């Protein structure tokens, strides 16, 4: 536990910013592989992927109390413990009161989150560099059209619209998640320019295709979600369609968060099923998410379409350019 206690002691006040404080899951802190600590605005969230002894919980509580004593300018102590074990998640407020509604920021963008319901809280913190890339990429391409697949609460869409995208089409099976996404757009004063399709992507290609082609396609699917997406079989289905969705010279941001599947898996899938796309590299993860084996961490790969329209089979008719 000492590495976690040290991380708490050296944490800087975050205001309403959402960020990871300690990433034991990366294996760089022996004995803490089951622990992750996040700051969600005024709330600390400790996630344990194994039962947590009461003595460890007490040690965390004491460390957080000491931190707040050193930072009297911070809001009163509020922390939440979530135990994830054997497919279940048990969430307990250990001190204070979680705000409702609970709004946090990332790089100045506002997002509504919910720490007391389920395992996904409304924003994936490890995807911060992906959102930063989208912002920078689209700021240099005002008026771009974007397709956001597996959009969840539409964080990519909010960033894209702020960066100057003319239109974003958000697709996700969960109407509830997209409703939160619409709220996130309103939180940031973005009126119009985004649509929200609560559909199963694999039965909605017609709707998605008619709205294209797109200058940027973002695909951030679950790695394994029965009835929605299983990476080992469904990424191929997505990639076979991808070239026909992209405008000439368009880009794709392809994400994979499956520790058992390395970047070579995704690169091989693209090479086989969308060979017209040119690989431009892998985005770095936020430093706090460093892993002893980066192949196990979040994979975010960038690809570029050819400068000419793809043929009916999805293959480019001309050589790729940088």
XYZ file of N, CA, C and O in Angstrom, residues 95-291:
788
model
N -16.704 8.665 2.811
C -16.685 9.950 3.527
C -17.267 11.013 2.612
O -17.089 10.976 1.389
N -17.984 11.977 3.206
C -18.507 13.090 2.433
C -19.721 12.734 1.608
O -20.358 11.686 1.801
N -20.035 13.580 0.644
C -21.210 13.403 -0.199
C -20.845 13.692 -1.644
O -20.285 14.749 -1.961
N -21.170 12.764 -2.519
C -20.885 12.928 -3.944
C -21.872 13.939 -4.528
O -23.084 13.825 -4.310
N -21.390 14.946 -5.267
C -22.303 15.941 -5.846
C -23.292 15.299 -6.817
O -22.984 14.317 -7.478
N -24.462 15.877 -6.907
C -25.451 15.446 -7.899
C -26.215 16.678 -8.386
O -26.883 17.332 -7.595
N -26.097 17.053 -9.659
C -25.274 16.385 -10.673
C -23.788 16.586 -10.411
O -23.385 17.563 -9.779
N -23.008 15.657 -10.908
C -21.557 15.675 -10.709
C -20.903 16.004 -12.051
O -20.971 15.217 -12.999
N -20.289 17.173 -12.137
C -19.671 17.638 -13.379
C -18.178 17.837 -13.142
O -17.776 18.474 -12.160
N -17.374 17.271 -14.032
C -15.923 17.405 -13.952
C -15.420 18.026 -15.248
O -16.174 18.196 -16.218
N -14.128 18.362 -15.259
C -13.537 18.917 -16.472
C -12.309 18.113 -16.878
O -11.681 17.442 -16.057
N -11.999 18.203 -18.167
C -10.741 17.702 -18.715
C -10.307 18.700 -19.775
O -11.033 18.927 -20.755
N -9.156 19.319 -19.562
C -8.649 20.331 -20.489
C -9.702 21.409 -20.759
O -9.836 21.898 -21.885
N -10.447 21.757 -19.732
C -11.447 22.809 -19.847
C -12.790 22.379 -20.362
O -13.736 23.167 -20.366
N -12.928 21.118 -20.793
C -14.194 20.602 -21.303
C -14.973 19.997 -20.139
O -14.403 19.299 -19.292
N -16.269 20.242 -20.096
C -17.088 19.774 -18.983
C -17.824 18.475 -19.346
O -18.351 18.342 -20.457
N -17.857 17.551 -18.381
C -18.522 16.277 -18.584
C -19.311 15.905 -17.331
O -18.828 16.092 -16.208
N -20.487 15.341 -17.548
C -21.257 14.825 -16.428
C -20.843 13.380 -16.169
O -20.749 12.574 -17.099
N -20.601 13.050 -14.898
C -20.171 11.706 -14.540
C -21.052 11.165 -13.411
O -21.793 11.917 -12.767
N -20.970 9.855 -13.198
C -21.748 9.210 -12.145
C -20.890 8.098 -11.552
O -20.608 7.096 -12.191
N -20.437 8.288 -10.328
C -19.521 7.350 -9.695
C -20.229 6.227 -8.959
O -19.600 5.224 -8.629
N -21.504 6.390 -8.697
C -22.214 5.441 -7.838
C -23.042 4.437 -8.613
O -23.765 3.640 -8.027
N -22.943 4.478 -9.958
C -23.700 3.541 -10.780
C -22.753 2.800 -11.718
O -22.138 3.399 -12.597
N -22.616 1.512 -11.506
C -21.882 0.679 -12.443
C -20.380 0.908 -12.424
O -19.826 1.601 -11.572
N -19.717 0.313 -13.417
C -18.258 0.351 -13.487
C -17.731 1.428 -14.417
O -16.556 1.796 -14.327
N -18.539 1.912 -15.334
C -18.139 3.004 -16.218
C -18.764 4.293 -15.707
O -19.960 4.342 -15.429
N -17.956 5.326 -15.601
C -18.386 6.518 -14.870
C -18.731 7.713 -15.760
O -19.017 8.794 -15.248
N -18.713 7.518 -17.082
C -19.091 8.600 -17.983
C -17.942 9.195 -18.763
O -18.161 9.958 -19.708
N -16.706 8.881 -18.376
C -15.530 9.400 -19.074
C -14.385 8.424 -18.837
O -14.100 8.067 -17.687
N -13.716 7.995 -19.916
C -12.579 7.094 -19.791
C -11.304 7.928 -19.703
O -10.869 8.536 -20.684
N -10.689 7.947 -18.527
C -9.559 8.843 -18.278
C -8.326 8.467 -19.093
O -7.525 9.340 -19.443
N -8.163 7.180 -19.412
C -6.976 6.785 -20.171
C -7.039 7.241 -21.620
O -6.029 7.180 -22.333
N -8.193 7.728 -22.076
C -8.339 8.183 -23.460
C -8.047 9.686 -23.609
O -8.284 10.269 -24.662
N -7.466 10.307 -22.601
C -7.217 11.755 -22.658
C -6.347 12.142 -23.855
O -6.598 13.163 -24.508
N -5.320 11.343 -24.159
C -4.449 11.679 -25.292
C -5.182 11.514 -26.617
O -4.922 12.250 -27.575
N -6.102 10.569 -26.686
C -6.908 10.426 -27.897
C -7.771 11.650 -28.132
O -7.890 12.146 -29.262
N -8.389 12.157 -27.067
C -9.212 13.362 -27.208
C -8.348 14.567 -27.566
O -8.759 15.419 -28.374
N -7.146 14.645 -26.979
C -6.247 15.753 -27.317
C -5.835 15.685 -28.781
O -5.738 16.718 -29.470
N -5.597 14.462 -29.288
C -5.232 14.318 -30.705
C -6.387 14.771 -31.599
O -6.166 15.472 -32.601
N -7.601 14.377 -31.280
C -8.764 14.783 -32.075
C -8.884 16.298 -32.089
O -9.138 16.910 -33.138
N -8.695 16.930 -30.947
C -8.783 18.398 -30.890
C -7.754 19.042 -31.816
O -8.074 19.916 -32.620
N -6.498 18.606 -31.702
C -5.445 19.203 -32.522
C -5.644 18.899 -34.002
O -5.453 19.767 -34.875
N -6.030 17.671 -34.298
C -6.218 17.255 -35.694
C -7.328 18.056 -36.364
O -7.159 18.553 -37.493
N -8.447 18.231 -35.693
C -9.583 18.917 -36.306
C -9.432 20.430 -36.272
O -10.015 21.128 -37.112
N -8.661 20.951 -35.329
C -8.423 22.397 -35.315
C -7.711 22.841 -36.591
O -7.873 23.985 -37.044
N -6.938 21.931 -37.175
C -6.244 22.233 -38.432
C -7.095 21.907 -39.654
O -6.655 22.134 -40.784
N -8.301 21.399 -39.424
C -9.195 21.009 -40.522
C -10.624 21.463 -40.227
O -11.523 20.647 -40.081
N -10.827 22.769 -40.129
C -12.175 23.256 -39.791
C -13.204 22.802 -40.817
O -12.915 22.689 -42.011
N -14.401 22.515 -40.316
C -15.474 22.074 -41.198
C -15.491 20.592 -41.471
O -16.287 20.116 -42.298
N -14.667 19.822 -40.768
C -14.598 18.375 -41.007
C -15.888 17.690 -40.564
O -16.626 18.179 -39.703
N -16.145 16.540 -41.159
C -17.279 15.701 -40.793
C -16.729 14.468 -40.083
O -15.789 13.821 -40.561
N -17.333 14.117 -38.946
C -16.778 13.094 -38.065
C -17.830 12.029 -37.777
O -19.002 12.344 -37.536
N -17.400 10.779 -37.770
C -18.228 9.655 -37.345
C -17.637 9.101 -36.061
O -16.466 8.709 -36.030
N -18.430 9.081 -35.004
C -17.979 8.634 -33.688
C -18.701 7.328 -33.349
O -19.873 7.346 -32.957
N -18.003 6.212 -33.528
C -18.604 4.900 -33.328
C -18.376 4.423 -31.899
O -17.307 4.638 -31.336
N -19.385 3.754 -31.342
C -19.352 3.342 -29.941
C -19.128 4.580 -29.080
O -18.231 4.639 -28.237
N -19.973 5.568 -29.312
C -19.742 6.924 -28.830
C -19.859 7.067 -27.325
O -19.346 8.042 -26.764
N -20.574 6.144 -26.658
C -20.774 6.208 -25.210
C -21.365 7.577 -24.854
O -22.442 7.922 -25.352
N -20.698 8.392 -24.043
C -21.257 9.690 -23.645
C -20.715 10.832 -24.497
O -20.801 11.996 -24.106
N -20.157 10.487 -25.663
C -19.858 11.461 -26.726
C -18.744 12.449 -26.389
O -18.727 13.584 -26.891
N -17.773 12.033 -25.586
C -16.664 12.929 -25.272
C -15.902 13.338 -26.530
O -15.531 14.508 -26.696
N -15.655 12.382 -27.432
C -14.972 12.723 -28.676
C -15.776 13.747 -29.475
O -15.217 14.640 -30.104
N -17.086 13.616 -29.459
C -17.938 14.514 -30.221
C -17.854 15.942 -29.682
O -17.764 16.906 -30.452
N -17.895 16.081 -28.369
C -17.805 17.408 -27.765
C -16.492 18.074 -28.158
O -16.456 19.241 -28.580
N -15.398 17.333 -28.028
C -14.086 17.879 -28.372
C -14.019 18.222 -29.858
O -13.481 19.270 -30.250
N -14.567 17.350 -30.700
C -14.532 17.592 -32.141
C -15.292 18.856 -32.517
O -14.815 19.673 -33.317
N -16.474 19.033 -31.953
C -17.256 20.238 -32.261
C -16.550 21.489 -31.751
O -16.525 22.512 -32.438
N -15.963 21.413 -30.580
C -15.227 22.574 -30.065
C -14.045 22.919 -30.957
O -13.693 24.096 -31.097
N -13.435 21.896 -31.561
C -12.259 22.116 -32.405
C -12.615 22.628 -33.789
O -11.720 22.988 -34.555
N -13.906 22.638 -34.145
C -14.307 23.181 -35.433
C -14.941 22.211 -36.391
O -15.207 22.569 -37.553
N -15.207 20.973 -35.955
C -15.908 20.030 -36.831
C -17.296 20.566 -37.161
O -17.993 21.094 -36.286
N -17.691 20.443 -38.410
C -19.001 20.938 -38.827
C -20.118 20.017 -38.380
O -21.223 20.463 -38.067
N -19.831 18.723 -38.341
C -20.866 17.747 -38.015
C -20.231 16.501 -37.413
O -19.173 16.056 -37.858
N -20.869 15.958 -36.377
C -20.449 14.681 -35.794
C -21.677 13.778 -35.718
O -22.729 14.182 -35.224
N -21.525 12.565 -36.213
C -22.567 11.547 -36.090
C -22.125 10.574 -35.007
O -21.085 9.912 -35.131
N -22.886 10.498 -33.922
C -22.577 9.616 -32.794
C -23.450 8.375 -32.863
O -24.677 8.478 -32.956
N -22.821 7.205 -32.790
C -23.548 5.938 -32.858
C -23.220 5.109 -31.620
O -22.039 4.882 -31.317
N -24.244 4.659 -30.908
C -24.055 3.787 -29.761
C -25.358 3.036 -29.510
O -26.445 3.583 -29.726
N -25.262 1.808 -29.013
C -26.463 1.028 -28.735
C -27.250 1.573 -27.553
O -28.452 1.349 -27.442
N -26.585 2.293 -26.648
C -27.211 2.749 -25.416
C -27.827 4.132 -25.577
O -27.114 5.132 -25.683
N -29.156 4.192 -25.560
C -29.831 5.482 -25.621
C -29.524 6.310 -24.374
O -29.423 7.541 -24.441
N -29.348 5.643 -23.224
C -29.044 6.363 -21.989
C -27.681 7.045 -22.074
O -27.521 8.201 -21.649
N -26.688 6.338 -22.618
C -25.363 6.942 -22.763
C -25.410 8.130 -23.714
O -24.806 9.175 -23.454
N -26.127 7.983 -24.829
C -26.233 9.089 -25.780
C -26.984 10.270 -25.175
O -26.693 11.429 -25.500
N -27.947 9.997 -24.291
C -28.641 11.085 -23.610
C -27.664 11.896 -22.762
O -27.700 13.138 -22.749
N -26.768 11.195 -22.076
C -25.723 11.896 -21.331
C -24.819 12.654 -22.289
O -24.372 13.769 -21.994
N -24.559 12.066 -23.453
C -23.760 12.753 -24.461
C -24.399 14.052 -24.915
O -23.715 15.076 -25.082
N -25.700 14.038 -25.131
C -26.395 15.273 -25.495
C -26.272 16.309 -24.377
O -26.075 17.496 -24.637
N -26.360 15.837 -23.138
C -26.200 16.742 -21.998
C -24.786 17.325 -21.982
O -24.605 18.525 -21.695
N -23.791 16.517 -22.308
C -22.414 17.024 -22.353
C -22.251 18.113 -23.405
O -21.516 19.087 -23.191
N -22.918 17.966 -24.536
C -22.873 19.024 -25.540
C -23.473 20.313 -24.992
O -22.907 21.402 -25.164
N -24.607 20.195 -24.305
C -25.246 21.395 -23.745
C -24.386 22.022 -22.651
O -24.315 23.250 -22.547
N -23.731 21.171 -21.847
C -22.860 21.686 -20.784
C -21.772 22.597 -21.345
O -21.333 23.536 -20.681
N -21.346 22.307 -22.564
C -20.255 23.054 -23.179
C -20.735 24.099 -24.175
O -19.935 24.645 -24.938
N -22.043 24.369 -24.161
C -22.583 25.432 -24.997
C -22.520 25.150 -26.475
O -22.429 26.078 -27.287
N -22.570 23.868 -26.845
C -22.506 23.493 -28.262
C -23.920 23.236 -28.752
O -24.564 22.269 -28.343
N -24.394 24.091 -29.610
C -25.744 23.946 -30.157
C -25.648 23.418 -31.585
O -24.981 23.999 -32.435
N -26.325 22.308 -31.847
C -26.367 21.767 -33.204
C -25.050 21.138 -33.615
O -24.068 21.093 -32.877
N -25.056 20.625 -34.837
C -23.843 20.055 -35.404
C -23.544 18.636 -34.969
O -22.501 18.095 -35.339
N -24.433 18.031 -34.177
C -24.210 16.653 -33.751
C -25.525 15.900 -33.804
O -26.571 16.425 -33.434
N -25.458 14.650 -34.268
C -26.630 13.771 -34.250
C -26.297 12.545 -33.415
O -25.127 12.198 -33.219
N -27.348 11.887 -32.927
C -27.185 10.813 -31.958
C -28.056 9.637 -32.382
O -29.283 9.729 -32.360
N -27.423 8.531 -32.780
C -28.133 7.374 -33.295
C -27.994 6.222 -32.312
O -26.908 5.642 -32.154
N -29.074 5.880 -31.631
C -29.073 4.769 -30.675
C -29.358 3.473 -31.428
O -30.472 2.939 -31.389
N -28.352 2.985 -32.143
C -28.520 1.820 -33.002
C -27.379 0.836 -32.798
O -26.271 1.205 -32.406
N -27.654 -0.411 -33.127
C -26.607 -1.408 -33.278
C -25.895 -1.109 -34.592
O -26.502 -1.144 -35.671
N -24.620 -0.788 -34.516
C -23.874 -0.394 -35.705
C -24.004 -1.423 -36.823
O -24.200 -1.071 -37.993
N -23.935 -2.700 -36.477
C -23.873 -3.734 -37.509
C -25.208 -3.977 -38.210
O -25.266 -4.706 -39.194
N -26.271 -3.356 -37.712
C -27.540 -3.413 -38.428
C -27.952 -2.029 -38.930
O -29.092 -1.842 -39.351
N -27.013 -1.089 -38.894
C -27.349 0.299 -39.254
C -26.362 0.899 -40.243
O -26.209 2.116 -40.312
N -25.708 0.039 -41.030
C -24.708 0.569 -41.964
C -25.327 1.547 -42.957
O -24.681 2.516 -43.370
N -26.588 1.305 -43.344
C -27.223 2.194 -44.316
C -27.303 3.620 -43.796
O -26.936 4.578 -44.497
N -27.787 3.789 -42.560
C -27.882 5.129 -41.967
C -26.516 5.783 -41.858
O -26.337 6.967 -42.159
N -25.526 4.999 -41.401
C -24.186 5.545 -41.211
C -23.565 5.937 -42.551
O -22.957 6.998 -42.692
N -23.725 5.090 -43.546
C -23.129 5.349 -44.855
C -23.764 6.556 -45.525
O -23.068 7.378 -46.145
N -25.090 6.684 -45.407
C -25.764 7.816 -46.061
C -25.306 9.156 -45.516
O -25.365 10.161 -46.220
N -24.852 9.191 -44.282
C -24.389 10.447 -43.694
C -22.945 10.755 -44.069
O -22.448 11.838 -43.764
N -22.253 9.805 -44.710
C -20.846 9.979 -45.054
C -20.654 10.624 -46.420
O -21.624 11.087 -47.028
N -19.405 10.647 -46.906
C -18.212 10.129 -46.240
C -17.718 11.082 -45.142
O -18.158 12.226 -45.066
N -16.786 10.576 -44.337
C -16.326 11.319 -43.171
C -14.832 11.622 -43.281
O -14.058 10.826 -43.807
N -14.466 12.764 -42.749
C -13.051 13.146 -42.724
C -12.313 12.473 -41.574
O -11.088 12.337 -41.610
N -13.057 12.064 -40.548
C -12.468 11.353 -39.421
C -13.487 10.350 -38.899
O -14.650 10.691 -38.683
N -13.039 9.120 -38.711
C -13.851 8.095 -38.057
C -13.133 7.684 -36.777
O -11.949 7.318 -36.807
N -13.833 7.772 -35.660
C -13.304 7.322 -34.373
C -14.041 6.044 -33.986
O -15.281 6.017 -33.980
N -13.297 4.998 -33.668
C -13.900 3.739 -33.229
C -13.270 3.351 -31.895
O -12.081 3.007 -31.844
N -14.059 3.432 -30.841
C -13.584 3.090 -29.497
C -14.535 2.059 -28.892
O -15.299 2.346 -27.972
N -14.495 0.823 -29.417
C -15.467 -0.191 -28.989
C -15.067 -0.846 -27.680
O -13.897 -0.811 -27.272
N -16.033 -1.472 -27.002
C -15.660 -2.339 -25.880
C -14.868 -3.518 -26.416
O -15.052 -3.931 -27.567
N -13.972 -4.055 -25.620
C -13.180 -5.192 -26.100
C -13.984 -6.481 -26.058
O -13.818 -7.355 -26.917
N -14.860 -6.589 -25.059
C -15.731 -7.763 -24.979
C -17.032 -7.363 -24.292
O -17.052 -7.108 -23.094
N -18.071 -7.271 -25.075
C -19.397 -6.969 -24.545
C -20.393 -7.798 -25.329
O -20.722 -7.461 -26.474
N -20.841 -8.860 -24.724
C -21.717 -9.804 -25.414
C -22.956 -9.092 -25.950
O -23.588 -8.308 -25.239
N -23.270 -9.331 -27.204
C -24.415 -8.698 -27.834
C -24.119 -7.347 -28.434
O -24.979 -6.757 -29.097
N -22.897 -6.837 -28.225
C -22.536 -5.540 -28.768
C -21.284 -5.642 -29.632
O -21.324 -5.395 -30.831
N -20.154 -6.030 -29.002
C -18.894 -6.054 -29.737
C -17.928 -6.990 -29.027
O -17.717 -6.884 -27.815
N -17.353 -7.892 -29.796
C -16.279 -8.761 -29.318
C -15.112 -8.542 -30.266
O -15.198 -8.859 -31.457
N -14.031 -7.974 -29.763
C -12.952 -7.508 -30.628
C -12.412 -8.590 -31.542
O -12.129 -8.334 -32.722
N -12.265 -9.805 -31.032
C -11.625 -10.845 -31.828
C -12.422 -11.242 -33.062
O -11.854 -11.801 -34.010
N -13.725 -10.965 -33.077
C -14.494 -11.295 -34.282
C -15.118 -10.075 -34.943
O -15.321 -10.063 -36.154
N -15.409 -9.031 -34.174
C -16.175 -7.905 -34.724
C -15.313 -6.783 -35.285
O -15.798 -5.993 -36.109
N -14.047 -6.673 -34.857
C -13.215 -5.618 -35.446
C -13.054 -5.851 -36.952
O -13.053 -4.907 -37.748
N -12.945 -7.101 -37.352
C -12.831 -7.403 -38.782
C -14.066 -6.920 -39.535
O -13.951 -6.357 -40.643
N -15.245 -7.131 -38.978
C -16.486 -6.688 -39.626
C -16.506 -5.171 -39.789
O -16.962 -4.655 -40.818
N -16.024 -4.463 -38.774
C -15.959 -3.009 -38.847
C -14.938 -2.550 -39.887
O -15.218 -1.664 -40.710
N -13.769 -3.166 -39.866
C -12.697 -2.710 -40.746
C -13.017 -2.929 -42.211
O -12.587 -2.140 -43.069
N -13.769 -3.965 -42.537
C -14.122 -4.196 -43.941
C -14.960 -3.050 -44.494
O -14.952 -2.784 -45.698
N -15.711 -2.376 -43.643
C -16.549 -1.251 -44.062
C -15.816 0.088 -44.002
O -16.235 1.062 -44.647
N -14.769 0.144 -43.201
C -14.163 1.436 -42.883
C -13.685 2.233 -44.097
O -13.957 3.446 -44.187
N -12.977 1.644 -45.075
C -12.495 2.470 -46.187
C -13.605 3.178 -46.953
O -13.411 4.303 -47.445
N -14.776 2.561 -47.063
C -15.860 3.191 -47.808
C -16.530 4.305 -47.010
O -17.290 5.094 -47.575
N -16.265 4.370 -45.702
C -16.823 5.444 -44.879
C -15.958 6.693 -44.888
O -16.426 7.787 -44.572
N -14.681 6.534 -45.257
C -13.731 7.639 -45.184
C -13.676 8.429 -46.481
O -13.656 7.855 -47.580
N -13.629 9.751 -46.349
C -13.383 10.604 -47.506
C -11.926 10.433 -47.944
O -11.076 10.019 -47.145
N -11.612 10.733 -49.209
C -10.208 10.669 -49.639
C -9.321 11.496 -48.705
O -9.622 12.645 -48.381
N -8.241 10.882 -48.246
C -7.341 11.572 -47.325
C -7.845 11.631 -45.896
O -7.194 12.243 -45.038
N -8.997 11.000 -45.612
C -9.539 11.021 -44.264
C -8.736 10.151 -43.307
O -7.893 9.353 -43.715
N -9.008 10.327 -42.026
C -8.260 9.612 -40.993
C -9.198 8.745 -40.150
O -10.388 9.029 -40.033
N -8.610 7.720 -39.556
C -9.336 6.857 -38.627
C -8.527 6.738 -37.343
O -7.295 6.583 -37.383
N -9.221 6.837 -36.231
C -8.625 6.636 -34.913
C -9.231 5.356 -34.358
O -10.420 5.308 -34.025
N -8.423 4.307 -34.279
C -8.899 2.985 -33.900
C -8.366 2.628 -32.514
O -7.154 2.688 -32.272
N -9.268 2.246 -31.618
C -8.917 2.038 -30.219
C -9.183 0.596 -29.808
O -10.128 -0.033 -30.284
N -8.369 0.106 -28.891
C -8.524 -1.250 -28.382
C -8.027 -1.292 -26.948
O -6.856 -1.009 -26.678
N -8.904 -1.638 -26.028
C -8.533 -1.705 -24.616
C -8.747 -3.130 -24.113
O -9.649 -3.407 -23.332
N -7.894 -4.015 -24.608
C -7.943 -5.424 -24.221
C -6.520 -5.847 -23.876
O -5.676 -5.977 -24.770
N -6.202 -6.043 -22.597
C -4.823 -6.382 -22.213
C -4.290 -7.614 -22.924
O -3.087 -7.705 -23.207
N -5.166 -8.560 -23.237
C -4.717 -9.804 -23.855
C -4.447 -9.652 -25.358
O -3.887 -10.578 -25.974
N -4.818 -8.520 -25.953
C -4.604 -8.282 -27.379
C -3.676 -7.086 -27.549
O -4.011 -5.964 -27.179
N -2.513 -7.312 -28.106
C -1.547 -6.243 -28.278
C -1.810 -5.418 -29.524
O -2.714 -5.718 -30.311
N -0.995 -4.383 -29.749
C -1.175 -3.553 -30.947
C -0.990 -4.329 -32.233
O -1.558 -3.970 -33.264
N -0.213 -5.400 -32.195
C -0.009 -6.193 -33.409
C -1.314 -6.830 -33.873
O -1.516 -7.028 -35.073
N -2.197 -7.168 -32.917
C -3.487 -7.745 -33.298
C -4.273 -6.755 -34.148
O -4.771 -7.106 -35.230
N -4.385 -5.519 -33.680
C -5.169 -4.536 -34.414
C -4.500 -4.182 -35.739
O -5.175 -4.051 -36.773
N -3.184 -4.021 -35.719
C -2.475 -3.715 -36.966
C -2.673 -4.825 -37.991
O -2.868 -4.554 -39.194
N -2.650 -6.076 -37.545
C -2.841 -7.193 -38.475
C -4.265 -7.214 -39.012
O -4.487 -7.530 -40.194
N -5.226 -6.880 -38.175
C -6.615 -6.833 -38.627
C -6.799 -5.769 -39.706
O -7.481 -6.000 -40.713
N -6.194 -4.610 -39.507
C -6.309 -3.550 -40.518
C -5.622 -3.980 -41.807
O -6.159 -3.805 -42.910
N -4.439 -4.559 -41.691
C -3.702 -4.981 -42.890
C -4.491 -6.002 -43.690
O -4.443 -6.003 -44.930
N -5.226 -6.861 -43.014
C -5.980 -7.897 -43.720
C -7.298 -7.382 -44.278
O -7.656 -7.705 -45.425
N -8.019 -6.584 -43.502
C -9.390 -6.249 -43.869
C -9.554 -4.825 -44.419
O -10.589 -4.530 -45.010
N -8.561 -3.970 -44.224
C -8.614 -2.609 -44.782
C -7.217 -2.216 -45.252
O -6.642 -1.229 -44.776
N -6.646 -2.967 -46.192
C -5.244 -2.757 -46.571
C -4.976 -1.430 -47.255
O -3.813 -1.034 -47.382
N -6.023 -0.730 -47.697
C -5.801 0.573 -48.333
C -5.450 1.663 -47.333
O -5.008 2.751 -47.716
N -5.630 1.399 -46.037
C -5.356 2.410 -45.024
C -3.880 2.404 -44.641
O -3.289 1.351 -44.406
N -3.318 3.593 -44.551
C -1.903 3.740 -44.227
C -1.729 3.960 -42.722
O -2.318 4.877 -42.153
N -0.919 3.149 -42.045
C -0.696 3.351 -40.610
C 0.180 4.576 -40.350
O 1.207 4.761 -40.999
N -0.243 5.396 -39.406
C 0.517 6.589 -39.050
C 1.101 6.508 -37.643
O 1.783 7.439 -37.212
N 0.825 5.429 -36.911
C 1.448 5.272 -35.611
C 0.451 5.101 -34.484
O -0.768 5.172 -34.664
N 0.998 4.888 -33.311
C 0.218 4.693 -32.089
C 0.362 5.922 -31.196
O 1.474 6.438 -31.002
N -0.748 6.392 -30.650
C -0.698 7.523 -29.732
C -0.168 7.061 -28.372
O -0.460 5.947 -27.930
N 0.581 7.930 -27.693
C 1.011 7.578 -26.340
C -0.161 7.636 -25.378
O -1.126 8.371 -25.602
N -0.075 6.861 -24.314
C -1.052 6.973 -23.243
C -0.585 8.025 -22.242
O 0.603 8.351 -22.181
N -1.497 8.580 -21.445
C -1.064 9.515 -20.408
C 0.009 8.870 -19.536
O -0.082 7.677 -19.204
N 1.048 9.621 -19.152
C 2.156 9.022 -18.401
C 1.726 8.269 -17.153
O 2.328 7.241 -16.804
N 0.688 8.738 -16.472
C 0.263 8.081 -15.239
C -0.238 6.666 -15.504
O -0.265 5.828 -14.591
N -0.620 6.362 -16.755
C -1.109 5.028 -17.108
C 0.019 4.118 -17.608
O -0.251 3.086 -18.232
N 1.263 4.477 -17.331
C 2.390 3.652 -17.793
C 2.258 2.216 -17.296
O 1.806 1.957 -16.173
N 2.672 1.284 -18.156
C 2.529 -0.152 -17.869
C 3.890 -0.826 -18.046
O 4.695 -0.406 -18.886
